[in-house]
Each structure stands twice: as C-alpha cells, then as structure tokens.
Tab-separated table of C-alpha atoms and ligand atoms in Angstrom:
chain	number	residue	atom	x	y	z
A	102	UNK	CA	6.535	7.729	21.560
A	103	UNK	CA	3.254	8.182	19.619
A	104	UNK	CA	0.341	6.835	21.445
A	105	UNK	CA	-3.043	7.562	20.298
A	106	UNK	CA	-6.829	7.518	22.396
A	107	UNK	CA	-7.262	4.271	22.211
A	108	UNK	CA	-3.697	2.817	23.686
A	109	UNK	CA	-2.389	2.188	20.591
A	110	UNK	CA	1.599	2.641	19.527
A	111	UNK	CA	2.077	4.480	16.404
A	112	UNK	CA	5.442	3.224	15.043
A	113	UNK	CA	4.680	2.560	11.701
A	114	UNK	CA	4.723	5.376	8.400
A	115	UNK	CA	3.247	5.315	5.007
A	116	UNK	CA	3.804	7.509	2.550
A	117	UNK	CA	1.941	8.413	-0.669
A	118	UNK	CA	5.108	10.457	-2.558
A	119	UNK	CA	3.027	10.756	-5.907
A	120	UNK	CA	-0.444	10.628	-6.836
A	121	UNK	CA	0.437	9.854	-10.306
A	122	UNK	CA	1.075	6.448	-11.803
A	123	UNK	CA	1.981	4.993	-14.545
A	124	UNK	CA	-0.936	2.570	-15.212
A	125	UNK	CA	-4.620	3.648	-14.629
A	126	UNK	CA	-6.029	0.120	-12.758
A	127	UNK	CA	-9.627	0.354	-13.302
A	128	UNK	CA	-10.704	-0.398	-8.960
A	129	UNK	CA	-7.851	2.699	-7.910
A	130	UNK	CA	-8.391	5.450	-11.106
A	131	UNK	CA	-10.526	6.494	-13.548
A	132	UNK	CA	-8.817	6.315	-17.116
A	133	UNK	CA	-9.047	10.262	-17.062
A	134	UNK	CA	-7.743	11.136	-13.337
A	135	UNK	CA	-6.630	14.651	-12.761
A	136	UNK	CA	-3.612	14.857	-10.767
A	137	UNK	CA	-2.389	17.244	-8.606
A	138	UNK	CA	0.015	20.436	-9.929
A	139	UNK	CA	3.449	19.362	-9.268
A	140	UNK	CA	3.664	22.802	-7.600
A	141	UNK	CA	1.307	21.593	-4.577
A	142	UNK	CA	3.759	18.540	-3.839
A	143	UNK	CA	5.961	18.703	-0.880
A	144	UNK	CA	9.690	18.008	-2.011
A	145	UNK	CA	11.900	15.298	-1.282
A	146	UNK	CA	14.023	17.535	1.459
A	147	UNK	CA	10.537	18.249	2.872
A	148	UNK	CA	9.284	15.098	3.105
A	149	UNK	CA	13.143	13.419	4.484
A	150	UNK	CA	12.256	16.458	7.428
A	151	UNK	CA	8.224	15.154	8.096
A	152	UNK	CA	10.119	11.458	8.104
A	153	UNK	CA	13.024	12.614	10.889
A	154	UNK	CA	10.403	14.274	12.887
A	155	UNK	CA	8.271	11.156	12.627
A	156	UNK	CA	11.251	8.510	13.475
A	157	UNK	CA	12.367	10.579	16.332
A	158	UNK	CA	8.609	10.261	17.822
A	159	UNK	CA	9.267	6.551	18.135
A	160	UNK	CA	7.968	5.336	14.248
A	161	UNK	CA	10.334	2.210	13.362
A	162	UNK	CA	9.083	1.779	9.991
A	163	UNK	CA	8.565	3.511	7.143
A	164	UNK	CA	7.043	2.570	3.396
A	165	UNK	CA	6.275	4.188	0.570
A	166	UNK	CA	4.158	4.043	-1.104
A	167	UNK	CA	1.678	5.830	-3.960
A	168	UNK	CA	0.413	6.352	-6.704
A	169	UNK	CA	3.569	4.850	-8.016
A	170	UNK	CA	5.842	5.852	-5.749
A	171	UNK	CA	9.130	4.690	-8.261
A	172	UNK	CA	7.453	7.264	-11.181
A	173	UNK	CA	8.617	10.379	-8.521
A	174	UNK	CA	11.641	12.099	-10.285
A	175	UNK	CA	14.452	11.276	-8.174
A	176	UNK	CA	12.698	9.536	-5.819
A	177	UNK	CA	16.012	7.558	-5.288
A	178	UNK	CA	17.345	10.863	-3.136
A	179	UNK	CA	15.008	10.354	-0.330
A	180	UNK	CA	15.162	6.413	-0.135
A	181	UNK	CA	19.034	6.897	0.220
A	182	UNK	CA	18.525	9.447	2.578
A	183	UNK	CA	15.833	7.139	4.933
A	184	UNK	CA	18.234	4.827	4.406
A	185	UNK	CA	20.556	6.079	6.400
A	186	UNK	CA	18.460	5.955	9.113
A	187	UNK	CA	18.780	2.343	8.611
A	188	UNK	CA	22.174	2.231	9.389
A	189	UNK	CA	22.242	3.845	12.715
A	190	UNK	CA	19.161	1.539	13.902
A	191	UNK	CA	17.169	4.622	14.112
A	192	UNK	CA	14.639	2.663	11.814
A	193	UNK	CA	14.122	-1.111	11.479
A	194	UNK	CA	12.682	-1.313	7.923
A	195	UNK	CA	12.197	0.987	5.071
A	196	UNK	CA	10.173	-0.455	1.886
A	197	UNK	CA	7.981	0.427	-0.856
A	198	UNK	CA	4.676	-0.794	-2.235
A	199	UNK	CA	5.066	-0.903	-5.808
A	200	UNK	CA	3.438	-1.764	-9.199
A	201	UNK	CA	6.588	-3.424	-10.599
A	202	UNK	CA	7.066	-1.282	-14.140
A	203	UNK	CA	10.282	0.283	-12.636
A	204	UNK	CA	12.014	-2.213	-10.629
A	205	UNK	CA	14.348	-3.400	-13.495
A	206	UNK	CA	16.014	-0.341	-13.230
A	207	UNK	CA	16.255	0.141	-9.322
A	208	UNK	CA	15.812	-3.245	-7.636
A	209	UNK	CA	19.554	-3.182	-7.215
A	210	UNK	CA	19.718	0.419	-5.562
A	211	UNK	CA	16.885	-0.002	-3.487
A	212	UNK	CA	18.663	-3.243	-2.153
A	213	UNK	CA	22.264	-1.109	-1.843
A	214	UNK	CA	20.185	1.277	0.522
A	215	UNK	CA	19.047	-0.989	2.609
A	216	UNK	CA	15.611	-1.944	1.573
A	217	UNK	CA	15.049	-6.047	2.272
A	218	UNK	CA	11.428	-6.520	1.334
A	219	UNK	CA	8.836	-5.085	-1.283
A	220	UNK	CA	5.070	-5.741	-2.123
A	221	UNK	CA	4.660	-5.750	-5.550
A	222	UNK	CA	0.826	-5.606	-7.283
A	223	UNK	CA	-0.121	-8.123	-9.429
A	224	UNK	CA	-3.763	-9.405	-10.351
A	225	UNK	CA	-3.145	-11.734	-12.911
A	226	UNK	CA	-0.710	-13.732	-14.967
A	227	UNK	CA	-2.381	-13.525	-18.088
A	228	UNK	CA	-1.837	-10.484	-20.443
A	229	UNK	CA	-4.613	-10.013	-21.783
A	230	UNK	CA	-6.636	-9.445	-18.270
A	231	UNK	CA	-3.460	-7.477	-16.976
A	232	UNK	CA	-4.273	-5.278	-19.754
A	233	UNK	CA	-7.880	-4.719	-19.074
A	234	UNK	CA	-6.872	-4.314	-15.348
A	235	UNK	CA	-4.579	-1.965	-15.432
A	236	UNK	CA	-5.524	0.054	-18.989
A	237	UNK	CA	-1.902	1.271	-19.554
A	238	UNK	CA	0.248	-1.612	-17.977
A	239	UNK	CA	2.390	-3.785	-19.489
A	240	UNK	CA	3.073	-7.529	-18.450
A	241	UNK	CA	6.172	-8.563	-19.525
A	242	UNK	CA	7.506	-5.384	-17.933
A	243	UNK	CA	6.112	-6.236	-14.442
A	244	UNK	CA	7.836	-10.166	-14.774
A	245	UNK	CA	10.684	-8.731	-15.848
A	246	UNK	CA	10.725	-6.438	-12.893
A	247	UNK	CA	9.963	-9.141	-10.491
A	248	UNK	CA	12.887	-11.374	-11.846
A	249	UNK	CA	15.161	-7.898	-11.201
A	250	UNK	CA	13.966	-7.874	-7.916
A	251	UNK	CA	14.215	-11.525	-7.023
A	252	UNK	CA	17.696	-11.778	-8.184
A	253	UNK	CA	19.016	-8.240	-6.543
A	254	UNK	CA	17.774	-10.670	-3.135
A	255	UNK	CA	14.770	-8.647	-2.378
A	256	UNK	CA	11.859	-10.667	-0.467
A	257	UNK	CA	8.788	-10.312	-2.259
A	258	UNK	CA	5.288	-10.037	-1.454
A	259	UNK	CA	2.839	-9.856	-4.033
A	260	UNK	CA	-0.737	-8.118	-3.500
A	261	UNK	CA	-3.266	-9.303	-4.948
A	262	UNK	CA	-6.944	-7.432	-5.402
A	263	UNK	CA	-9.801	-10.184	-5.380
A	264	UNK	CA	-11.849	-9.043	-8.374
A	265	UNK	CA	-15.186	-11.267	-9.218
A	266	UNK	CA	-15.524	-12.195	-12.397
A	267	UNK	CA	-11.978	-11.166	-13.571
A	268	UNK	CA	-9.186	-12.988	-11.810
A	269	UNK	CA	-11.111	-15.266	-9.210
A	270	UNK	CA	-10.245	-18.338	-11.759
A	271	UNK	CA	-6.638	-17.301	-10.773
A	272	UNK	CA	-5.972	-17.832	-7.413
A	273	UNK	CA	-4.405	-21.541	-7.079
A	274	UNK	CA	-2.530	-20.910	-10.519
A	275	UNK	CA	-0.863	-17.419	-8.192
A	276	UNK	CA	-0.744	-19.297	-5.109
A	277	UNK	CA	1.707	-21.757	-7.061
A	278	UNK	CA	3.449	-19.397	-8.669
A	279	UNK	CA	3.942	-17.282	-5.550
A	280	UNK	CA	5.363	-20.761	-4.004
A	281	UNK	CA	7.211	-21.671	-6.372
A	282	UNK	CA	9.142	-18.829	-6.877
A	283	UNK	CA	9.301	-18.351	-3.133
A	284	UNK	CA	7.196	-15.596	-2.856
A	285	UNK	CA	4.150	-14.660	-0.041
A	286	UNK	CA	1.002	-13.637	-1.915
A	287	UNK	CA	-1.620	-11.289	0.088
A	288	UNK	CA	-5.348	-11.299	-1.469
A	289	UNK	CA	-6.947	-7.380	-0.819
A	290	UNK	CA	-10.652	-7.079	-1.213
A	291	UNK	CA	-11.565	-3.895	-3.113
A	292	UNK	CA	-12.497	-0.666	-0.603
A	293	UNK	CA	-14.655	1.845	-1.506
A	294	UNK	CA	-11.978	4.705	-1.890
A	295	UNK	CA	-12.126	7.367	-4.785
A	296	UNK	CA	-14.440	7.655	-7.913
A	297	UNK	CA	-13.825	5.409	-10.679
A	298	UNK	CA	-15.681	4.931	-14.060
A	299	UNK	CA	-17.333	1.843	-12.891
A	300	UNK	CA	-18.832	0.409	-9.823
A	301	UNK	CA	-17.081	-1.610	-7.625
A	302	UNK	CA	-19.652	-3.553	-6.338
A	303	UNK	CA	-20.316	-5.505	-9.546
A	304	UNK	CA	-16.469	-6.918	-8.906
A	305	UNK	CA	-16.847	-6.961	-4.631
A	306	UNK	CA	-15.933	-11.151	-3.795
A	307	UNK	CA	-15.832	-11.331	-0.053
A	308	UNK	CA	-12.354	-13.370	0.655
A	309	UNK	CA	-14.635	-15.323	2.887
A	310	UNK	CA	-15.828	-16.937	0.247
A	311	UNK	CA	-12.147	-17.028	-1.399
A	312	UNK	CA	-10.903	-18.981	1.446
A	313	UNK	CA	-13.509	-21.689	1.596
A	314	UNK	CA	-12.882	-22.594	-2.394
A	315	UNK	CA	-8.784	-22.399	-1.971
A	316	UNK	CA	-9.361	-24.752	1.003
A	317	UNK	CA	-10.169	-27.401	-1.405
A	318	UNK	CA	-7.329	-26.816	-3.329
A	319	UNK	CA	-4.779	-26.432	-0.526
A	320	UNK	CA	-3.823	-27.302	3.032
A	321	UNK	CA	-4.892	-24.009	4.776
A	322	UNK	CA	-3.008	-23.793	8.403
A	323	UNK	CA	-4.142	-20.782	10.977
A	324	UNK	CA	-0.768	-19.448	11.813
A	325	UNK	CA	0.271	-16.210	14.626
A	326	UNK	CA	2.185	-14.279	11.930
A	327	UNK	CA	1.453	-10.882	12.127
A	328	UNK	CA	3.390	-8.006	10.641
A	329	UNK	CA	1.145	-5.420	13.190
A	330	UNK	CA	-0.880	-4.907	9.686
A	331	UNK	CA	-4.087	-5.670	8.625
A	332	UNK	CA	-3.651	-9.071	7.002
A	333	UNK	CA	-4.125	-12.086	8.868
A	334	UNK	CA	-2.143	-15.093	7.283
A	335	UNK	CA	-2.431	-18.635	7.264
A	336	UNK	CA	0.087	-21.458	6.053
A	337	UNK	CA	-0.348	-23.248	2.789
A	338	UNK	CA	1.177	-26.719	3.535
A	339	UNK	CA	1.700	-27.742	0.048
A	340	UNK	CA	3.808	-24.545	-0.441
A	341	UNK	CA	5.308	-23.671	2.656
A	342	UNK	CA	4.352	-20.488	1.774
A	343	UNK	CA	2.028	-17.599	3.869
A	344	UNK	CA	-0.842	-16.367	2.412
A	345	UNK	CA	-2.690	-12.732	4.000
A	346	UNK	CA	-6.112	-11.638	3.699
A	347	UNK	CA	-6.748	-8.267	4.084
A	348	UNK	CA	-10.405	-7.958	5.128
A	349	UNK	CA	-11.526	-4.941	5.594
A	350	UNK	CA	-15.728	-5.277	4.460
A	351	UNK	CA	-15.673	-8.634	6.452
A	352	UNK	CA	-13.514	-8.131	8.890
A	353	UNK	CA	-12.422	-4.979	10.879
A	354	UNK	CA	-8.624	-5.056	11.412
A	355	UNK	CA	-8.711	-1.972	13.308
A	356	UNK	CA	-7.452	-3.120	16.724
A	357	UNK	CA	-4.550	-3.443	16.045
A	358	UNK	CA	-3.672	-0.634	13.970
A	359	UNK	CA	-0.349	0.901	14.366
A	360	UNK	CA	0.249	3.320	11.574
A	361	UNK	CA	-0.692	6.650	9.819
A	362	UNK	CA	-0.664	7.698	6.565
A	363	UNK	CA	1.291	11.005	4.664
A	364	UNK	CA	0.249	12.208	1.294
A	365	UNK	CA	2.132	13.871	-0.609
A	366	UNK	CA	0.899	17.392	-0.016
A	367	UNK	CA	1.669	16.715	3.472
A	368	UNK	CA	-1.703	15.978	4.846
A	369	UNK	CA	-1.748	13.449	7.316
A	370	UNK	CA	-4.832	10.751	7.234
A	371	UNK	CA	-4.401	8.947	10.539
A	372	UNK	CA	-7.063	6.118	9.040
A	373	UNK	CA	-7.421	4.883	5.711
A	374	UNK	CA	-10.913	4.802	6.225
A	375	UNK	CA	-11.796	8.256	7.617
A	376	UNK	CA	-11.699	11.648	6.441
A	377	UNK	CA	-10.072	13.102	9.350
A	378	UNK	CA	-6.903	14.470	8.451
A	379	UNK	CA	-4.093	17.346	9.586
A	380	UNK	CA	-2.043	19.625	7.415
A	381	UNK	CA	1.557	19.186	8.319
A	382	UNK	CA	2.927	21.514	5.458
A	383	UNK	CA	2.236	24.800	7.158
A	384	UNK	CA	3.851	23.595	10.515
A	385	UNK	CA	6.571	22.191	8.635
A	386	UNK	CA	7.210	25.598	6.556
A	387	UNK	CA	6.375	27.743	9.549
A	388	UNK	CA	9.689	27.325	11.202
A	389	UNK	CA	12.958	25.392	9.985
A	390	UNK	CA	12.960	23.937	13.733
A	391	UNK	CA	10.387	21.008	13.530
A	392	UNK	CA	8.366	22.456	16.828
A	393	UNK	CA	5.772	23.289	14.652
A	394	UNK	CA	5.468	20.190	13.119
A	395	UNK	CA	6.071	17.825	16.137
A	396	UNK	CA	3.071	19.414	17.359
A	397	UNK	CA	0.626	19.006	14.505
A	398	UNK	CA	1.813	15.408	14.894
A	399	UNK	CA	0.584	14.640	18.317
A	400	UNK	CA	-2.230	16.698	17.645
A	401	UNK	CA	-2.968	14.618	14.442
A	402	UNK	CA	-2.220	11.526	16.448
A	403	UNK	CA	-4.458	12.467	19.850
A	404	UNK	CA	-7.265	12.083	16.637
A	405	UNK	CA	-6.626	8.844	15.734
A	406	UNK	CA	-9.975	7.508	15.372
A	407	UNK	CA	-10.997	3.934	16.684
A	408	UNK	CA	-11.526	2.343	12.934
A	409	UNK	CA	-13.248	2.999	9.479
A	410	UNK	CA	-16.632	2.443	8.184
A	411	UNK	CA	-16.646	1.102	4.617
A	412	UNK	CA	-19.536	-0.279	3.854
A	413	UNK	CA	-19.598	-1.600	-0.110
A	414	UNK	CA	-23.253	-1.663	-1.207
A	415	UNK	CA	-25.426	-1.009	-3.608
A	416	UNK	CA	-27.787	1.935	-2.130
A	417	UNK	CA	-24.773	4.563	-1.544
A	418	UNK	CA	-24.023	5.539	-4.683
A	419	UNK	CA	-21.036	7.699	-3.771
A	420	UNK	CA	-17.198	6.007	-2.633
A	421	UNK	CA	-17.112	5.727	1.539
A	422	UNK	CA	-14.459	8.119	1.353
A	423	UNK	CA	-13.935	10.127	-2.012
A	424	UNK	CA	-9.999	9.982	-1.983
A	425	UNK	CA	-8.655	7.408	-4.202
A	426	UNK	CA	-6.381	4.653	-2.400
A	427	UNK	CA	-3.246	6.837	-4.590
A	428	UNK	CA	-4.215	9.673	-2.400
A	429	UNK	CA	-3.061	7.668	1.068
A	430	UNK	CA	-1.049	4.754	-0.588
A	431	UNK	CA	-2.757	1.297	-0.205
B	609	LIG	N1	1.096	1.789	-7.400
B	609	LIG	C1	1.517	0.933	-6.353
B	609	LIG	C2	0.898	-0.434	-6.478
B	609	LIG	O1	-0.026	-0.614	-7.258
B	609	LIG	O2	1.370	-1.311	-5.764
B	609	LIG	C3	1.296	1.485	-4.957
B	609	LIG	C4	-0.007	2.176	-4.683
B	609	LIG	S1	-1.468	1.199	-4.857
B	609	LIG	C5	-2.703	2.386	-4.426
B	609	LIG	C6	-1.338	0.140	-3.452
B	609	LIG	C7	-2.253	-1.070	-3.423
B	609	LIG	O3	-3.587	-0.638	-3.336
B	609	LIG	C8	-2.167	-1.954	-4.648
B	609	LIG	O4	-1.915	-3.274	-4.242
B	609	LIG	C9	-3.546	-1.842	-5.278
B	609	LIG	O5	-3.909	-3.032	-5.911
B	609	LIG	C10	-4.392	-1.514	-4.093
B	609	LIG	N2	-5.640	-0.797	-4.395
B	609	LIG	C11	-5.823	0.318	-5.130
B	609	LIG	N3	-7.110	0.710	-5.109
B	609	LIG	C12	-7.772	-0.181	-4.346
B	609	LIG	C13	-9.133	-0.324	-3.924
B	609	LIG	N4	-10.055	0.544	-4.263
B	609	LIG	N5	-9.429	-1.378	-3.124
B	609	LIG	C14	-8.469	-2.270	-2.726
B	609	LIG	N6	-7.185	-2.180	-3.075
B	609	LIG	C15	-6.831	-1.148	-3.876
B	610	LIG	FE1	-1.379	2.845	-10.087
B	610	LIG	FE2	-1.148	1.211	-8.035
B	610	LIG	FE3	-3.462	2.536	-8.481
B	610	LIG	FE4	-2.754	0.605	-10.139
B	610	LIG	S1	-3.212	0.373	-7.961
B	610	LIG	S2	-3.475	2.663	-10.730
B	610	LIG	S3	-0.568	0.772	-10.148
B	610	LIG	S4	-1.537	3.437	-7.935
C-alpha cells in the first residue's frame, strides 16, 4: 500500500499519455505550443509496466488522461491491456478525461474494455464561443461524440471551466442540458498552470460567486458524495442531478488527496500544484524487474507534499507552476 507523510492512501493514478491535442483551448495552450519529440515519450508497453507496478502497490484506479489522451496512436493497446486488470478485480475503475473529438470512433471499444464512466470537456453550447475557446475545435464533432458515448452506455460527466466574461451566461442553460440528458456537470475554476498568450486573471470567476447566482435559479442541496477527488457536489433538486465544484483558489481540497500524477515522459508529479517531481523512466529502463522502479515510487510517494499554493493574482506575472495542465492531465 502507498501511504504518504501525511497518512494519506495513494490508490488513485492519472496519467498524461500525450502532451499534444487536438484543439489549442486558450486557459491550457498557447496557439503555438511546442510539444515534446515523440522520441522522449515513454511507450505504451512502458507505460502498461509503470501502471502494473503502480496497481500492485495498492492503486485501484487509474485515468487517463492528457493532452488528449484519444489523439495517442494506438492508444487503444494500453486501455485493453489496463483493462484486463479490470477483469481480475485487480483495479476497480479505469477511465479517461477527454475532449470529446474522438469518441465517435471509440466510445464503443472503450465500453467493450471495461471503461463505465468518462469526463468529457465542454465550456459552451454555442459554436461560435466553442470556437474562440478552443481555437481549433469543432462543435458538432464534440455532440456528436457525446451522443456516441451516451448511447455505447457510458456515464458521463462533463467539466466545465468557469470563464468570466465568456461562458458565465451559460451555466443554467448546461445545468439543464446536463439534466436532461442525464448527465453530472463539474464547474473547474481556471489554475495558474503553464504559459498561455493571455492572462488568466482577466477570465478568473471564483465559483463562490457561481454558486450564489445558480442558487437562484435552482434548488442547491449539500450532499456527502465524494469520489475521494477534489470536487465537492451538491444536489440540484429540479434535476436530480449532482453538480461538483472544483475549488482550488477558494478552497484547498488537499486533505483529502489520494492520487499522483504520470506524464508521459515518465516523470511523476505527486501534486498538481507543486514542482516536486521523480523520474521513473531510468528506474523503469534500468532493470526489466520493476525493483528499480517500485523504489522510485515510494521514494516519490514518501514526498508527497501536504497541498499546492496557487495563488491567481495580478502582481506575479509568471504561471504558479510553469507546466501546462497537458503536462500532468487535469
Ligand atoms: N484534453 C482533455 C480534455 O480537455 O478533457 C484532457 C486534458 S485537459 C488538460 C483536462 C481538463 O483540464 C479539462 O477539463 C480542461 O478544461 C482543464 N484545464 C486545462 N487547463 C486548465 C487550467 N489552466 N485551469 C483549469 N482547468 C484547466
Ligand atoms: Fe486540449 Fe484539453 Fe488542453 Fe483543451 S483543455 S487544449 S482539449 S488538453
């Protein structure tokens, strides 16, 4: 079992297989990011190896994540492969965080491996914003991919990034969407992660302030639900749906936190919010047993620190960490 300093399980994996994507949103990448050489990624094999070490140290759950983690070539190998895991209880849930451009073509595999929920990003219902979110993306081809998904019997989450000024006139519209198409919606507020072209405090809307205006709008119950992540949820009566906020300028979800984070070099982040990090190619490569490895792990793990510090203002001018979110997955 992974325990870290401060009493807290590890069972939980993320993994950023890709830094690339397929649409350049303007809070995650610049319109001009510079990826990594395809030559510095670990491959699928390696990463399926990182994973077994990882689920035989106790982790139950594994998602991945991006970049856009359904752009990897052949990215289908490895979720069959995890998902095998899945069928000797070795691991209770495997799932992705996606942006929805691929899932007409592999909502039905991911579903035939074993994969029950997804989070899929979406800011907006109306085209013409989705375009000036996400520069390259395309609508239709996210709804599309939704339906796929709906109808191949995935559950669906959607994420949604609070943006002032841009989609804040959106929020009931989602929230009804979300319900009526029996989906849970989970508002993000933007983090200072990464360089972009513009600066993120100009679209910063505390979901403090979110909550008080949708509670005018809808029947807002406290509720225990927790999925061990960062969101808290509450109930929307109307709906019967859940709604999460995830918090993490106005409130610190640290407490609780039970995962770590993989990129796809093989660098292991053990908080979003922190640069403190541990290789884990060159004790993977070092040996084909995973000794190596297993120890970079705990060592990685005895340095889980307590929480981040983001801090969105005005007077840093740099990011609170410079890695974008496609670095570490969100
Ligand atoms: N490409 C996939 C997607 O968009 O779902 C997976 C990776 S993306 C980095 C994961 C989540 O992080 C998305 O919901 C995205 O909206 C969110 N995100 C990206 N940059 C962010 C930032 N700076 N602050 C808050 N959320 C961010
Ligand atoms: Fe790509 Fe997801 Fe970042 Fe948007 S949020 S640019 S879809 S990685």
């Amino acid at each position: 079992m992974l325990i870290d300093p401060f009493g807290r399980k590890v069972d939980y994996l993320r993994i950023s297989v890709t830094d690339r994507c397929d649409f350049r949103c303007f809070y995650c990448m610049s319109e001009n990011m510079k990826f990594l050489p395809k030559k510095d990624l670990l491959s699928l094999e390696e990463l399926e190896r990182i994973c077994d070490a990882f689920i035989n140290l106790g982790v139950k759950k594994i998602r991945i994540t991006g970049g856009e983690p359904l752009v990897r070539r052949d990215i289908m190998n490895l979720f069959t492969k995890l998902g095998r895991y899945l069928d000797n209880n070795e691991l209770d849930e495997l799932t992705l965080t996606t942006n929805g451009s691929q899932l007409k073509r592999y909502a039905s595999d991911l579903v035939s491996i074993g994969v029950k929920r997804i989070n899929i990003s979406l800011d907006t219902l109306d085209k013409e914003k989705f375009n000036n979110i996400t520069r390259w993306g395309h609508l239709d081809n996210v709804l599309a991919g939704i339906d796929a998904a709906r109808n191949a019997g995935l559950k669906i989450k959607i994420n949604t990034v609070a943006l002032k000024g841009i989609n804040e006139d959106e929020f009931v519209d989602l929230i009804n969407w979300c319900g009526k198409n029996d989906m849970d919606i989970t508002f993000i507020e933007t983090m200072p992660l990464g360089d972009i072209d513009t600066d993120r405090t100009n679209n910063y809307l505390p979901l403090s302030l979110v909550r008080t205006r949708l509670k005018r709008h809808f029947t807002l119950k406290k509720t225990d639900y927790n999925t061990g992540g960062p969101a808290r949820y509450m109930t929307v009566n109307e709906t019967n749906q859940k709604i999460g906020f995830i918090t993490p300028l106005t409130h610190n979800f640290c407490e609780s936190c039970n995962r770590v984070r993989l990129t796809c070099t093989g660098t292991l982040y053990m908080c979003l919010g922190q640069e403190d990090n541990i290789d884990l190619r060159i004790p993977l490569r070092q040996s084909e047993s995973n000794t190596f490895l297993i120890e970079a792990i705990h060592k990685g793990i005895s340095k889980k620190p307590k929480g981040h510090d983001f801090i969105i203002d005005r007077i840093s001018e740099l990011p609170a960490v410079s890695r974008h979110m496609s670095t570490t997955g969100g």
